[in-house]
Amino acid sequence: MRSRERLIIPYRSKVVEPISLPSREERLKRIEVAGLNVFRLRSADVYIDLLTDSGTGAISASQLSRSMLGDESYAGSRSFEEMRQQIQETMGFPYTIPVHQGRAAEQVLNYVLIRRHSFVPGNTHFDTTKAHIELAEGRAIDCTIDAGRSSEGNYPFKGNVAVSKLEQVIEKYGARHIAYILMTITCNSGGGQPVSMQNIRDVRALASAHGLPLIFDAARFAENAYFIKLREPGYQDKPIIEIIHEMMSYADACTMSAKKDAIVPMGGFIACRDRELYERLKTPAIIFEGYFTYGGMSGGDMEMLAQGLREVVDETYLAYRIGQVRRFGELLQSFGVPIVEPIGGHAVFIDARRFFPNVPEDEFPAQLLCTELYKEGGVRAVEVGAVLIGRDPDTGENIRPALDLCRLTIPRRVYTFEHLEYVADVIRTVREEKGTQMKRGICFDQEAEGIRHFSSTFRYL
Ligand SMILES: *Cc1c(COP(=O)(O)O)cnc(C)c1O
């Protein structure tokens, strides 16, 4: 089952950051004080931090040196032009508006494109994306293929949009009530699963037939391109940059969280092909973010972003990135840990209902597993399940998601495989000692309003 090809690591450490494992006694105290919610832990109390791959990547020597060249002029800075040109070269969009991070791009774009009660169908929308669509008084409609809703089955492109569902949505509401079609590449909420080129082409054809814009949420565009190269017939011998150019050629615009595939601590942008859209984006960009040649980013940040885009399309980098995540997942599988298949691009997801088969589903098994991993080994994972999904706005009832997952998110260029072997061993121990023995889960102690997973506290049942 484990792949045998050699992985080439295309970098070595030059600067390191110390980390340490608090004692077991200390860990038990910390998680108790944090109300069994790992978001409430201090990072200093965490040994291996797999909370997110967002803004947590290691910057390169070239990025650091480029940041020194930052032109901090308010308007028309050289660093903006550097970033704009690089985005055009990598993604093909001539117009760019910088923003401070991905959700800001969503806010600005939706302010312009969404009219009241318009719809945005797509593959599983990221949580901030859905929230921003709703804030602009639109509605997100999830049209992901059925295979993307199950943790089993090795379908290679579980992020795909079901074109038939999309057609039904357009038919039901009428094209004039659709603001745009959104494709998230790779699909985060659906398990870090890629979208195929064929699917992008099909969705483009449908969008064009109805005169609708197709927009990408491009946070992990390079990882998606690498999956296309690995898994889609006809792309094995194509350079990554050509695959990216083809992917992007089907989109009218994209939003980008540069904290992912541009490997920077902070930043983002909206890029588009159409001059008129660009002009319409400028005013909300200025109001919400900053003048449209900096939009909340410093000149140094824009230089780093440009350099990050050059580095992320390197095929050796992507082969190691995707390969490291895959090997980590395969190691867990060899220990019998139930994970989402196939293994995605930036994270491995444990199916917590199968990990703790005797814990009732409404007692938050994935949240419980996160606390157990911290207690056992100082590892911080994150719940993507019943806590995150929240309550139905109409009935007030807890929604029961199709999957209750514990996500182990791998930061870019940060941890060695030995770190991940340590994590795998921690998970194995929890499974052996508690997997079937655990009979009760946890409940809210204090449930936070709104986006509840960040600050709620829990207690044992
Ligand atoms: C992270 C992310 C966002 C939001 O970006 P931020 O930089 O965190 O604001 C949007 N979409 C996807 C797919 C993401 O992964």
CSV table of C-alpha atoms and ligand atoms in Angstrom, one decimal:
chain,number,residue,atom,x,y,z
A,1,MET,CA,0.0,0.0,0.0
A,2,ARG,CA,2.8,2.4,0.8
A,3,SER,CA,4.3,4.1,-2.2
A,4,ARG,CA,8.0,3.4,-2.7
A,5,GLU,CA,9.3,6.0,-5.0
A,6,ARG,CA,12.0,8.3,-3.6
A,7,LEU,CA,10.9,11.7,-2.4
A,8,ILE,CA,13.3,14.5,-3.1
A,9,ILE,CA,13.2,17.3,-0.5
A,10,PRO,CA,14.1,20.5,-2.4
A,11,TYR,CA,15.2,22.6,0.6
A,12,ARG,CA,17.1,22.4,3.8
A,13,SER,CA,16.9,24.3,7.1
A,14,LYS,CA,18.9,27.5,7.5
A,15,VAL,CA,17.0,29.1,10.4
A,16,VAL,CA,15.2,27.0,13.0
A,17,GLU,CA,12.5,27.7,15.6
A,18,PRO,CA,12.7,25.9,18.9
A,19,ILE,CA,9.6,23.9,20.0
A,20,SER,CA,9.1,21.7,23.1
A,21,LEU,CA,6.7,19.2,24.5
A,22,PRO,CA,5.1,20.2,27.8
A,23,SER,CA,4.9,17.5,30.5
A,24,ARG,CA,1.8,15.2,30.5
A,25,GLU,CA,0.6,16.8,33.7
A,26,GLU,CA,1.0,20.3,32.2
A,27,ARG,CA,-0.9,19.2,29.0
A,28,LEU,CA,-3.8,17.8,31.0
A,29,LYS,CA,-4.0,21.1,32.9
A,30,ARG,CA,-3.7,23.2,29.8
A,31,ILE,CA,-6.5,21.5,27.9
A,32,GLU,CA,-8.8,21.6,30.9
A,33,VAL,CA,-8.2,25.4,31.3
A,34,ALA,CA,-8.8,25.8,27.5
A,35,GLY,CA,-12.3,24.2,28.0
A,36,LEU,CA,-11.4,21.2,25.8
A,37,ASN,CA,-11.0,23.5,22.8
A,38,VAL,CA,-7.6,23.5,21.1
A,39,PHE,CA,-8.2,27.0,19.6
A,40,ARG,CA,-7.9,28.3,23.2
A,41,LEU,CA,-4.5,26.9,23.8
A,42,ARG,CA,-1.4,29.1,23.6
A,43,SER,CA,0.9,28.0,20.7
A,44,ALA,CA,3.8,27.7,23.3
A,45,ASP,CA,1.8,24.9,24.9
A,46,VAL,CA,1.7,22.9,21.6
A,47,TYR,CA,4.5,20.7,20.4
A,48,ILE,CA,3.4,19.9,16.8
A,49,ASP,CA,0.9,22.3,15.5
A,50,LEU,CA,-1.3,20.9,12.7
A,51,LEU,CA,-4.2,23.4,13.3
A,52,THR,CA,-3.9,24.9,9.8
A,53,ASP,CA,-1.7,25.3,6.7
A,54,SER,CA,-2.8,28.9,6.5
A,55,GLY,CA,0.0,31.4,6.9
A,56,THR,CA,2.1,28.8,8.7
A,57,GLY,CA,4.5,27.9,5.9
A,58,ALA,CA,8.2,28.5,6.2
A,59,ILE,CA,9.4,31.4,4.0
A,60,SER,CA,12.4,30.9,1.8
A,61,ALA,CA,15.7,32.8,1.9
A,62,SER,CA,14.7,34.4,-1.4
A,63,GLN,CA,11.4,35.5,0.0
A,64,LEU,CA,13.1,37.0,3.0
A,65,SER,CA,15.6,38.9,0.9
A,66,ARG,CA,12.9,40.1,-1.5
A,67,SER,CA,10.9,41.5,1.4
A,68,MET,CA,13.8,43.9,2.0
A,69,LEU,CA,13.1,45.4,-1.4
A,70,GLY,CA,9.6,46.3,-0.5
A,71,ASP,CA,8.5,49.7,-1.9
A,72,GLU,CA,6.1,51.1,0.7
A,73,SER,CA,4.7,53.9,-1.4
A,74,TYR,CA,1.0,54.4,-0.9
A,75,ALA,CA,0.1,54.5,-4.6
A,76,GLY,CA,1.6,52.8,-7.6
A,77,SER,CA,4.4,51.1,-5.7
A,78,ARG,CA,7.1,49.1,-7.6
A,79,SER,CA,6.3,46.1,-5.3
A,80,PHE,CA,2.6,46.2,-6.4
A,81,GLU,CA,3.7,46.1,-10.1
A,82,GLU,CA,6.1,43.2,-9.3
A,83,MET,CA,3.2,41.2,-7.7
A,84,ARG,CA,0.8,42.1,-10.5
A,85,GLN,CA,3.2,41.0,-13.2
A,86,GLN,CA,3.9,37.7,-11.4
A,87,ILE,CA,0.2,36.9,-11.0
A,88,GLN,CA,-0.3,37.6,-14.7
A,89,GLU,CA,2.7,35.3,-15.5
A,90,THR,CA,1.6,32.5,-13.3
A,91,MET,CA,-2.2,32.7,-13.6
A,92,GLY,CA,-2.8,34.7,-16.7
A,93,PHE,CA,-5.0,37.5,-15.2
A,94,PRO,CA,-3.9,41.0,-16.2
A,95,TYR,CA,-5.7,42.9,-13.4
A,96,THR,CA,-5.0,42.4,-9.7
A,97,ILE,CA,-6.3,44.0,-6.5
A,98,PRO,CA,-4.3,43.1,-3.4
A,99,VAL,CA,-6.1,42.4,-0.1
A,100,HIS,CA,-4.9,41.4,3.3
A,101,GLN,CA,-6.1,37.8,3.1
A,102,GLY,CA,-8.6,35.5,1.3
A,103,ARG,CA,-11.7,36.5,3.1
A,104,ALA,CA,-11.1,40.1,2.3
A,105,ALA,CA,-11.1,39.2,-1.4
A,106,GLU,CA,-14.4,37.5,-0.9
A,107,GLN,CA,-15.9,40.5,0.8
A,108,VAL,CA,-14.8,42.9,-2.0
A,109,LEU,CA,-15.9,40.6,-4.8
A,110,ASN,CA,-19.3,39.7,-3.3
A,111,TYR,CA,-20.0,43.3,-2.6
A,112,VAL,CA,-19.8,43.9,-6.3
A,113,LEU,CA,-21.3,40.7,-7.8
A,114,ILE,CA,-24.0,39.7,-5.4
A,115,ARG,CA,-27.5,41.2,-5.6
A,116,ARG,CA,-30.1,40.4,-2.9
A,117,HIS,CA,-31.3,36.8,-3.1
A,118,SER,CA,-28.9,35.8,-5.8
A,119,PHE,CA,-27.2,32.3,-5.7
A,120,VAL,CA,-23.7,31.1,-5.9
A,121,PRO,CA,-23.6,27.4,-6.8
A,122,GLY,CA,-20.2,25.6,-6.6
A,123,ASN,CA,-18.3,22.7,-4.9
A,124,THR,CA,-18.3,22.8,-1.1
A,125,HIS,CA,-17.8,26.5,-0.3
A,126,PHE,CA,-15.1,27.3,2.3
A,127,ASP,CA,-16.7,28.6,5.5
A,128,THR,CA,-15.6,32.3,5.2
A,129,THR,CA,-16.7,32.1,1.5
A,130,LYS,CA,-20.2,30.9,2.4
A,131,ALA,CA,-20.4,33.5,5.2
A,132,HIS,CA,-19.4,36.4,2.9
A,133,ILE,CA,-21.9,35.3,0.3
A,134,GLU,CA,-24.6,35.3,3.0
A,135,LEU,CA,-23.4,38.7,4.4
A,136,ALA,CA,-24.0,40.1,0.9
A,137,GLU,CA,-27.5,38.6,1.1
A,138,GLY,CA,-26.8,35.8,-1.4
A,139,ARG,CA,-27.0,32.1,-0.9
A,140,ALA,CA,-24.3,29.4,-1.5
A,141,ILE,CA,-25.5,26.1,-3.0
A,142,ASP,CA,-23.3,23.1,-2.7
A,143,CYS,CA,-23.2,21.1,-5.9
A,144,THR,CA,-20.3,18.8,-5.1
A,145,ILE,CA,-20.5,15.3,-6.6
A,146,ASP,CA,-21.9,12.6,-4.3
A,147,ALA,CA,-18.6,10.8,-4.1
A,148,GLY,CA,-17.2,13.9,-2.4
A,149,ARG,CA,-19.5,13.4,0.6
A,150,SER,CA,-18.2,10.0,1.6
A,151,SER,CA,-14.9,9.3,3.4
A,152,GLU,CA,-14.5,6.0,1.5
A,153,GLY,CA,-13.9,5.2,-2.2
A,154,ASN,CA,-10.9,6.2,-4.1
A,155,TYR,CA,-12.5,8.5,-6.7
A,156,PRO,CA,-9.5,10.7,-7.8
A,157,PHE,CA,-11.4,14.0,-8.1
A,158,LYS,CA,-13.7,14.3,-5.1
A,159,GLY,CA,-13.7,18.0,-5.4
A,160,ASN,CA,-15.6,18.0,-8.7
A,161,VAL,CA,-18.9,19.8,-9.2
A,162,ALA,CA,-21.8,17.7,-10.2
A,163,VAL,CA,-22.7,19.3,-13.6
A,164,SER,CA,-26.2,17.9,-13.5
A,165,LYS,CA,-26.9,19.4,-10.0
A,166,LEU,CA,-25.5,22.7,-11.3
A,167,GLU,CA,-27.8,22.6,-14.3
A,168,GLN,CA,-30.8,21.9,-12.1
A,169,VAL,CA,-29.9,24.9,-9.9
A,170,ILE,CA,-29.6,27.2,-13.0
A,171,GLU,CA,-32.9,25.8,-14.3
A,172,LYS,CA,-34.7,26.2,-11.0
A,173,TYR,CA,-33.7,29.7,-10.1
A,174,GLY,CA,-33.0,31.1,-13.6
A,175,ALA,CA,-29.6,32.3,-14.8
A,176,ARG,CA,-30.3,35.9,-14.0
A,177,HIS,CA,-30.6,35.0,-10.3
A,178,ILE,CA,-27.2,33.3,-10.3
A,179,ALA,CA,-24.4,35.8,-9.4
A,180,TYR,CA,-21.6,33.5,-10.5
A,181,ILE,CA,-20.4,29.9,-10.4
A,182,LEU,CA,-17.6,29.2,-7.8
A,183,MET,CA,-15.1,26.4,-8.0
A,184,THR,CA,-12.8,25.9,-5.0
A,185,ILE,CA,-9.5,24.4,-6.1
A,186,THR,CA,-8.6,22.2,-4.3
A,187,CYS,CA,-11.8,21.8,-2.3
A,188,ASN,CA,-10.9,22.5,1.3
A,189,SER,CA,-14.1,21.7,3.2
A,190,GLY,CA,-14.6,18.6,1.2
A,191,GLY,CA,-11.3,17.1,2.4
A,192,GLY,CA,-8.6,18.8,0.4
A,193,GLN,CA,-9.8,17.1,-2.7
A,194,PRO,CA,-8.9,18.2,-6.2
A,195,VAL,CA,-11.0,19.2,-9.2
A,196,SER,CA,-10.3,17.7,-12.6
A,197,MET,CA,-9.5,19.7,-15.7
A,198,GLN,CA,-12.4,17.9,-17.5
A,199,ASN,CA,-14.8,19.1,-14.8
A,200,ILE,CA,-13.5,22.7,-15.0
A,201,ARG,CA,-14.0,22.5,-18.8
A,202,ASP,CA,-17.5,21.2,-18.4
A,203,VAL,CA,-18.5,23.8,-15.8
A,204,ARG,CA,-17.0,26.5,-18.1
A,205,ALA,CA,-19.1,25.3,-21.0
A,206,LEU,CA,-22.2,25.4,-18.8
A,207,ALA,CA,-21.4,28.9,-17.5
A,208,SER,CA,-20.8,30.2,-21.0
A,209,ALA,CA,-24.0,28.7,-22.3
A,210,HIS,CA,-25.9,30.7,-19.6
A,211,GLY,CA,-23.7,33.8,-19.8
A,212,LEU,CA,-22.5,33.3,-16.2
A,213,PRO,CA,-19.0,34.2,-14.8
A,214,LEU,CA,-16.9,31.3,-13.5
A,215,ILE,CA,-14.7,32.3,-10.5
A,216,PHE,CA,-12.1,30.2,-8.8
A,217,ASP,CA,-11.3,30.2,-5.1
A,218,ALA,CA,-7.7,29.5,-6.0
A,219,ALA,CA,-6.1,29.2,-2.5
A,220,ARG,CA,-4.5,25.8,-3.4
A,221,PHE,CA,-4.3,26.2,-7.2
A,222,ALA,CA,-0.8,24.7,-7.5
A,223,GLU,CA,-1.6,21.7,-5.5
A,224,ASN,CA,-4.7,21.1,-7.6
A,225,ALA,CA,-2.6,21.4,-10.8
A,226,TYR,CA,-0.2,18.8,-9.4
A,227,PHE,CA,-3.1,16.3,-8.7
A,228,ILE,CA,-4.2,16.8,-12.3
A,229,LYS,CA,-0.7,15.9,-13.5
A,230,LEU,CA,-0.7,12.8,-11.2
A,231,ARG,CA,-4.2,11.6,-11.9
A,232,GLU,CA,-5.8,12.9,-15.1
A,233,PRO,CA,-5.0,11.1,-18.4
A,234,GLY,CA,-3.1,13.3,-20.8
A,235,TYR,CA,-1.4,15.5,-18.3
A,236,GLN,CA,1.5,13.3,-17.0
A,237,ASP,CA,4.0,14.9,-19.3
A,238,LYS,CA,2.8,18.5,-19.1
A,239,PRO,CA,4.8,21.1,-17.1
A,240,ILE,CA,2.9,22.3,-14.0
A,241,ILE,CA,2.9,25.8,-15.3
A,242,GLU,CA,1.1,24.8,-18.5
A,243,ILE,CA,-1.5,22.9,-16.4
A,244,ILE,CA,-2.0,26.0,-14.3
A,245,HIS,CA,-2.4,28.2,-17.4
A,246,GLU,CA,-5.0,25.9,-18.8
A,247,MET,CA,-6.9,25.7,-15.6
A,248,MET,CA,-6.9,29.4,-15.2
A,249,SER,CA,-7.9,30.1,-18.8
A,250,TYR,CA,-11.4,28.8,-18.0
A,251,ALA,CA,-12.0,31.3,-15.2
A,252,ASP,CA,-13.1,34.9,-15.4
A,253,ALA,CA,-11.5,35.8,-12.1
A,254,CYS,CA,-10.2,34.3,-8.9
A,255,THR,CA,-10.0,35.1,-5.2
A,256,MET,CA,-6.8,34.0,-3.5
A,257,SER,CA,-5.7,33.4,0.1
A,258,ALA,CA,-1.9,33.8,-0.4
A,259,LYS,CA,-1.4,32.3,3.0
A,260,LYS,CA,-1.8,28.9,1.3
A,261,ASP,CA,-0.2,28.4,-2.1
A,262,ALA,CA,1.8,31.7,-2.2
A,263,ILE,CA,3.5,30.5,1.0
A,264,VAL,CA,3.4,33.9,2.9
A,265,PRO,CA,2.3,34.6,6.4
A,266,MET,CA,-0.3,37.2,5.3
A,267,GLY,CA,-1.8,38.4,2.0
A,268,GLY,CA,-4.3,37.8,-0.8
A,269,PHE,CA,-5.7,39.2,-3.9
A,270,ILE,CA,-8.5,39.3,-6.5
A,271,ALA,CA,-7.4,38.8,-10.0
A,272,CYS,CA,-9.5,39.1,-13.1
A,273,ARG,CA,-9.5,39.3,-16.9
A,274,ASP,CA,-12.1,42.0,-17.4
A,275,ARG,CA,-11.2,45.6,-17.2
A,276,GLU,CA,-14.8,46.7,-16.3
A,277,LEU,CA,-14.9,44.3,-13.3
A,278,TYR,CA,-11.6,45.6,-12.2
A,279,GLU,CA,-12.9,49.1,-12.2
A,280,ARG,CA,-15.9,48.1,-10.2
A,281,LEU,CA,-13.8,46.3,-7.6
A,282,LYS,CA,-11.6,49.4,-6.9
A,283,THR,CA,-14.1,51.4,-4.8
A,284,PRO,CA,-15.0,48.6,-2.3
A,285,ALA,CA,-11.3,47.6,-2.2
A,286,ILE,CA,-10.4,51.1,-1.1
A,287,ILE,CA,-13.2,51.3,1.5
A,288,PHE,CA,-12.6,47.8,3.0
A,289,GLU,CA,-8.9,47.2,2.5
A,290,GLY,CA,-6.8,50.2,1.3
A,291,TYR,CA,-5.8,51.9,-1.9
A,292,PHE,CA,-6.1,49.4,-4.8
A,293,THR,CA,-2.3,49.1,-5.2
A,294,TYR,CA,-1.7,47.9,-1.7
A,295,GLY,CA,-5.1,46.8,-0.3
A,296,GLY,CA,-3.8,46.0,3.2
A,297,MET,CA,-0.5,44.5,2.2
A,298,SER,CA,2.9,46.1,2.8
A,299,GLY,CA,5.3,46.4,-0.1
A,300,GLY,CA,7.6,43.8,1.5
A,301,ASP,CA,4.6,41.4,1.7
A,302,MET,CA,3.8,41.9,-2.0
A,303,GLU,CA,7.4,41.1,-2.9
A,304,MET,CA,7.3,37.9,-0.8
A,305,LEU,CA,4.0,36.9,-2.4
A,306,ALA,CA,5.4,37.3,-5.9
A,307,GLN,CA,8.4,35.2,-5.0
A,308,GLY,CA,6.1,32.6,-3.3
A,309,LEU,CA,4.2,32.2,-6.5
A,310,ARG,CA,7.4,31.5,-8.4
A,311,GLU,CA,8.4,28.9,-5.8
A,312,VAL,CA,5.1,27.1,-5.5
A,313,VAL,CA,4.9,26.1,-9.1
A,314,ASP,CA,8.2,24.2,-8.8
A,315,GLU,CA,7.5,20.6,-9.6
A,316,THR,CA,10.0,19.2,-7.1
A,317,TYR,CA,8.4,21.3,-4.4
A,318,LEU,CA,4.9,20.1,-5.2
A,319,ALA,CA,6.0,16.4,-5.5
A,320,TYR,CA,7.5,16.6,-2.0
A,321,ARG,CA,4.5,18.6,-0.6
A,322,ILE,CA,1.9,16.2,-1.9
A,323,GLY,CA,4.1,13.2,-1.3
A,324,GLN,CA,4.8,14.0,2.3
A,325,VAL,CA,1.1,14.4,3.1
A,326,ARG,CA,0.3,11.1,1.2
A,327,ARG,CA,3.0,9.2,3.1
A,328,PHE,CA,1.8,10.5,6.4
A,329,GLY,CA,-1.7,9.3,5.5
A,330,GLU,CA,-0.4,5.9,4.4
A,331,LEU,CA,1.4,5.5,7.6
A,332,LEU,CA,-1.8,6.2,9.5
A,333,GLN,CA,-3.6,3.6,7.3
A,334,SER,CA,-0.9,1.1,8.1
A,335,PHE,CA,-1.8,1.5,11.8
A,336,GLY,CA,-5.5,0.9,10.9
A,337,VAL,CA,-6.6,4.6,11.5
A,338,PRO,CA,-9.7,5.4,9.5
A,339,ILE,CA,-8.9,8.3,7.2
A,340,VAL,CA,-10.7,10.1,4.3
A,341,GLU,CA,-9.7,8.6,1.0
A,342,PRO,CA,-8.0,9.4,-1.3
A,343,ILE,CA,-5.6,11.4,0.8
A,344,GLY,CA,-5.9,15.1,-0.1
A,345,GLY,CA,-3.4,17.8,-0.8
A,346,HIS,CA,-2.8,19.7,2.5
A,347,ALA,CA,-4.2,17.6,5.2
A,348,VAL,CA,-5.1,14.1,6.4
A,349,PHE,CA,-8.6,13.8,7.9
A,350,ILE,CA,-9.5,11.1,10.5
A,351,ASP,CA,-13.1,9.9,10.4
A,352,ALA,CA,-13.8,10.3,14.1
A,353,ARG,CA,-17.1,8.4,14.1
A,354,ARG,CA,-15.1,5.3,13.0
A,355,PHE,CA,-12.2,6.1,15.2
A,356,PHE,CA,-14.5,6.2,18.3
A,357,PRO,CA,-17.2,3.8,17.1
A,358,ASN,CA,-18.9,3.7,20.6
A,359,VAL,CA,-19.1,7.4,21.1
A,360,PRO,CA,-22.6,8.7,20.2
A,361,GLU,CA,-22.5,10.9,17.1
A,362,ASP,CA,-24.0,13.9,18.8
A,363,GLU,CA,-21.3,13.9,21.5
A,364,PHE,CA,-18.7,15.4,19.1
A,365,PRO,CA,-16.3,12.5,18.5
A,366,ALA,CA,-14.0,14.7,16.3
A,367,GLN,CA,-13.7,17.4,18.9
A,368,LEU,CA,-13.0,14.7,21.5
A,369,LEU,CA,-10.3,13.3,19.4
A,370,CYS,CA,-8.6,16.7,19.1
A,371,THR,CA,-8.4,16.9,22.9
A,372,GLU,CA,-7.1,13.4,23.2
A,373,LEU,CA,-4.3,14.0,20.6
A,374,TYR,CA,-3.2,17.0,22.6
A,375,LYS,CA,-3.3,15.2,25.9
A,376,GLU,CA,-1.3,12.2,24.6
A,377,GLY,CA,1.4,14.1,22.6
A,378,GLY,CA,1.0,17.9,22.6
A,379,VAL,CA,-0.3,17.6,19.0
A,380,ARG,CA,-2.9,20.2,17.9
A,381,ALA,CA,-5.4,19.1,15.2
A,382,VAL,CA,-8.7,20.7,14.4
A,383,GLU,CA,-12.3,19.6,14.3
A,384,VAL,CA,-14.1,19.8,10.9
A,385,GLY,CA,-17.4,18.4,11.8
A,386,ALA,CA,-20.5,18.9,14.0
A,387,VAL,CA,-19.0,21.8,16.1
A,388,LEU,CA,-17.8,23.7,13.0
A,389,ILE,CA,-21.0,23.3,11.0
A,390,GLY,CA,-23.1,24.9,13.7
A,391,ARG,CA,-26.9,25.1,14.0
A,392,ASP,CA,-29.6,25.4,11.3
A,393,PRO,CA,-30.4,29.1,11.1
A,394,ASP,CA,-34.1,28.3,10.7
A,395,THR,CA,-34.7,25.5,13.3
A,396,GLY,CA,-31.9,26.3,15.7
A,397,GLU,CA,-31.0,22.5,15.8
A,398,ASN,CA,-27.5,21.2,15.6
A,399,ILE,CA,-26.8,20.2,12.0
A,400,ARG,CA,-25.5,16.6,11.7
A,401,PRO,CA,-22.8,16.7,9.0
A,402,ALA,CA,-22.2,13.8,6.7
A,403,LEU,CA,-18.7,13.4,8.2
A,404,ASP,CA,-17.3,14.3,11.6
A,405,LEU,CA,-13.6,14.8,10.9
A,406,CYS,CA,-10.4,15.6,12.8
A,407,ARG,CA,-8.1,17.4,10.4
A,408,LEU,CA,-4.3,17.1,10.6
A,409,THR,CA,-3.2,20.1,8.5
A,410,ILE,CA,0.4,20.1,7.3
A,411,PRO,CA,2.1,23.5,7.1
A,412,ARG,CA,4.3,24.0,4.0
A,413,ARG,CA,8.1,23.3,4.4
A,414,VAL,CA,7.9,23.3,8.2
A,415,TYR,CA,7.9,19.7,9.6
A,416,THR,CA,10.1,16.8,8.7
A,417,PHE,CA,8.7,13.3,8.2
A,418,GLU,CA,10.1,12.5,11.7
A,419,HIS,CA,7.7,15.0,13.2
A,420,LEU,CA,4.9,13.4,11.3
A,421,GLU,CA,6.0,9.9,12.4
A,422,TYR,CA,5.8,11.2,16.0
A,423,VAL,CA,2.2,12.4,15.3
A,424,ALA,CA,1.3,9.1,13.8
A,425,ASP,CA,2.6,7.3,16.8
A,426,VAL,CA,0.5,9.5,19.1
A,427,ILE,CA,-2.6,8.8,17.1
A,428,ARG,CA,-1.8,5.1,17.1
A,429,THR,CA,-1.5,5.1,20.9
A,430,VAL,CA,-4.8,6.9,21.4
A,431,ARG,CA,-6.5,4.5,19.1
A,432,GLU,CA,-5.1,1.4,20.8
A,433,GLU,CA,-5.8,2.7,24.3
A,434,LYS,CA,-9.1,4.4,23.8
A,435,GLY,CA,-10.6,3.7,20.3
A,436,THR,CA,-13.3,1.2,21.2
A,437,GLN,CA,-13.1,1.8,25.0
A,438,MET,CA,-14.4,5.4,24.8
A,439,LYS,CA,-18.1,5.3,25.3
A,440,ARG,CA,-19.0,8.9,26.0
A,441,GLY,CA,-18.0,12.1,24.3
A,442,ILE,CA,-18.3,15.8,25.3
A,443,CYS,CA,-21.0,18.5,25.3
A,444,PHE,CA,-20.9,22.3,25.3
A,445,ASP,CA,-20.1,24.0,28.5
A,446,GLN,CA,-20.5,27.4,27.0
A,447,GLU,CA,-21.5,27.6,23.4
A,448,ALA,CA,-20.3,30.8,21.7
A,449,GLU,CA,-22.7,32.7,19.5
A,450,GLY,CA,-22.3,32.6,15.7
A,451,ILE,CA,-19.0,31.1,14.6
A,452,ARG,CA,-18.8,28.8,17.6
A,453,HIS,CA,-15.8,26.5,17.1
A,454,PHE,CA,-13.2,29.2,17.9
A,455,SER,CA,-14.3,30.1,21.4
A,456,SER,CA,-16.8,27.7,22.8
A,457,THR,CA,-15.9,25.6,25.8
A,458,PHE,CA,-16.8,21.9,26.4
A,459,ARG,CA,-17.0,19.4,29.3
A,460,TYR,CA,-16.9,15.6,29.5
A,461,LEU,CA,-20.1,13.6,29.7
B,1,LIG,C1,-8.1,29.9,3.7
B,1,LIG,C2,-9.1,29.9,2.7
B,1,LIG,C3,-10.0,31.0,2.4
B,1,LIG,C4,-9.9,32.3,3.3
B,1,LIG,O1,-8.7,32.8,3.3
B,1,LIG,P1,-8.1,33.6,4.5
B,1,LIG,O2,-6.7,34.0,4.0
B,1,LIG,O3,-8.0,32.7,5.6
B,1,LIG,O4,-9.0,34.8,4.8
B,1,LIG,C5,-10.9,30.9,1.4
B,1,LIG,N1,-11.0,29.8,0.7
B,1,LIG,C6,-10.2,28.7,0.9
B,1,LIG,C7,-10.4,27.5,0.0
B,1,LIG,C8,-9.3,28.7,1.9
B,1,LIG,O5,-8.5,27.6,2.1
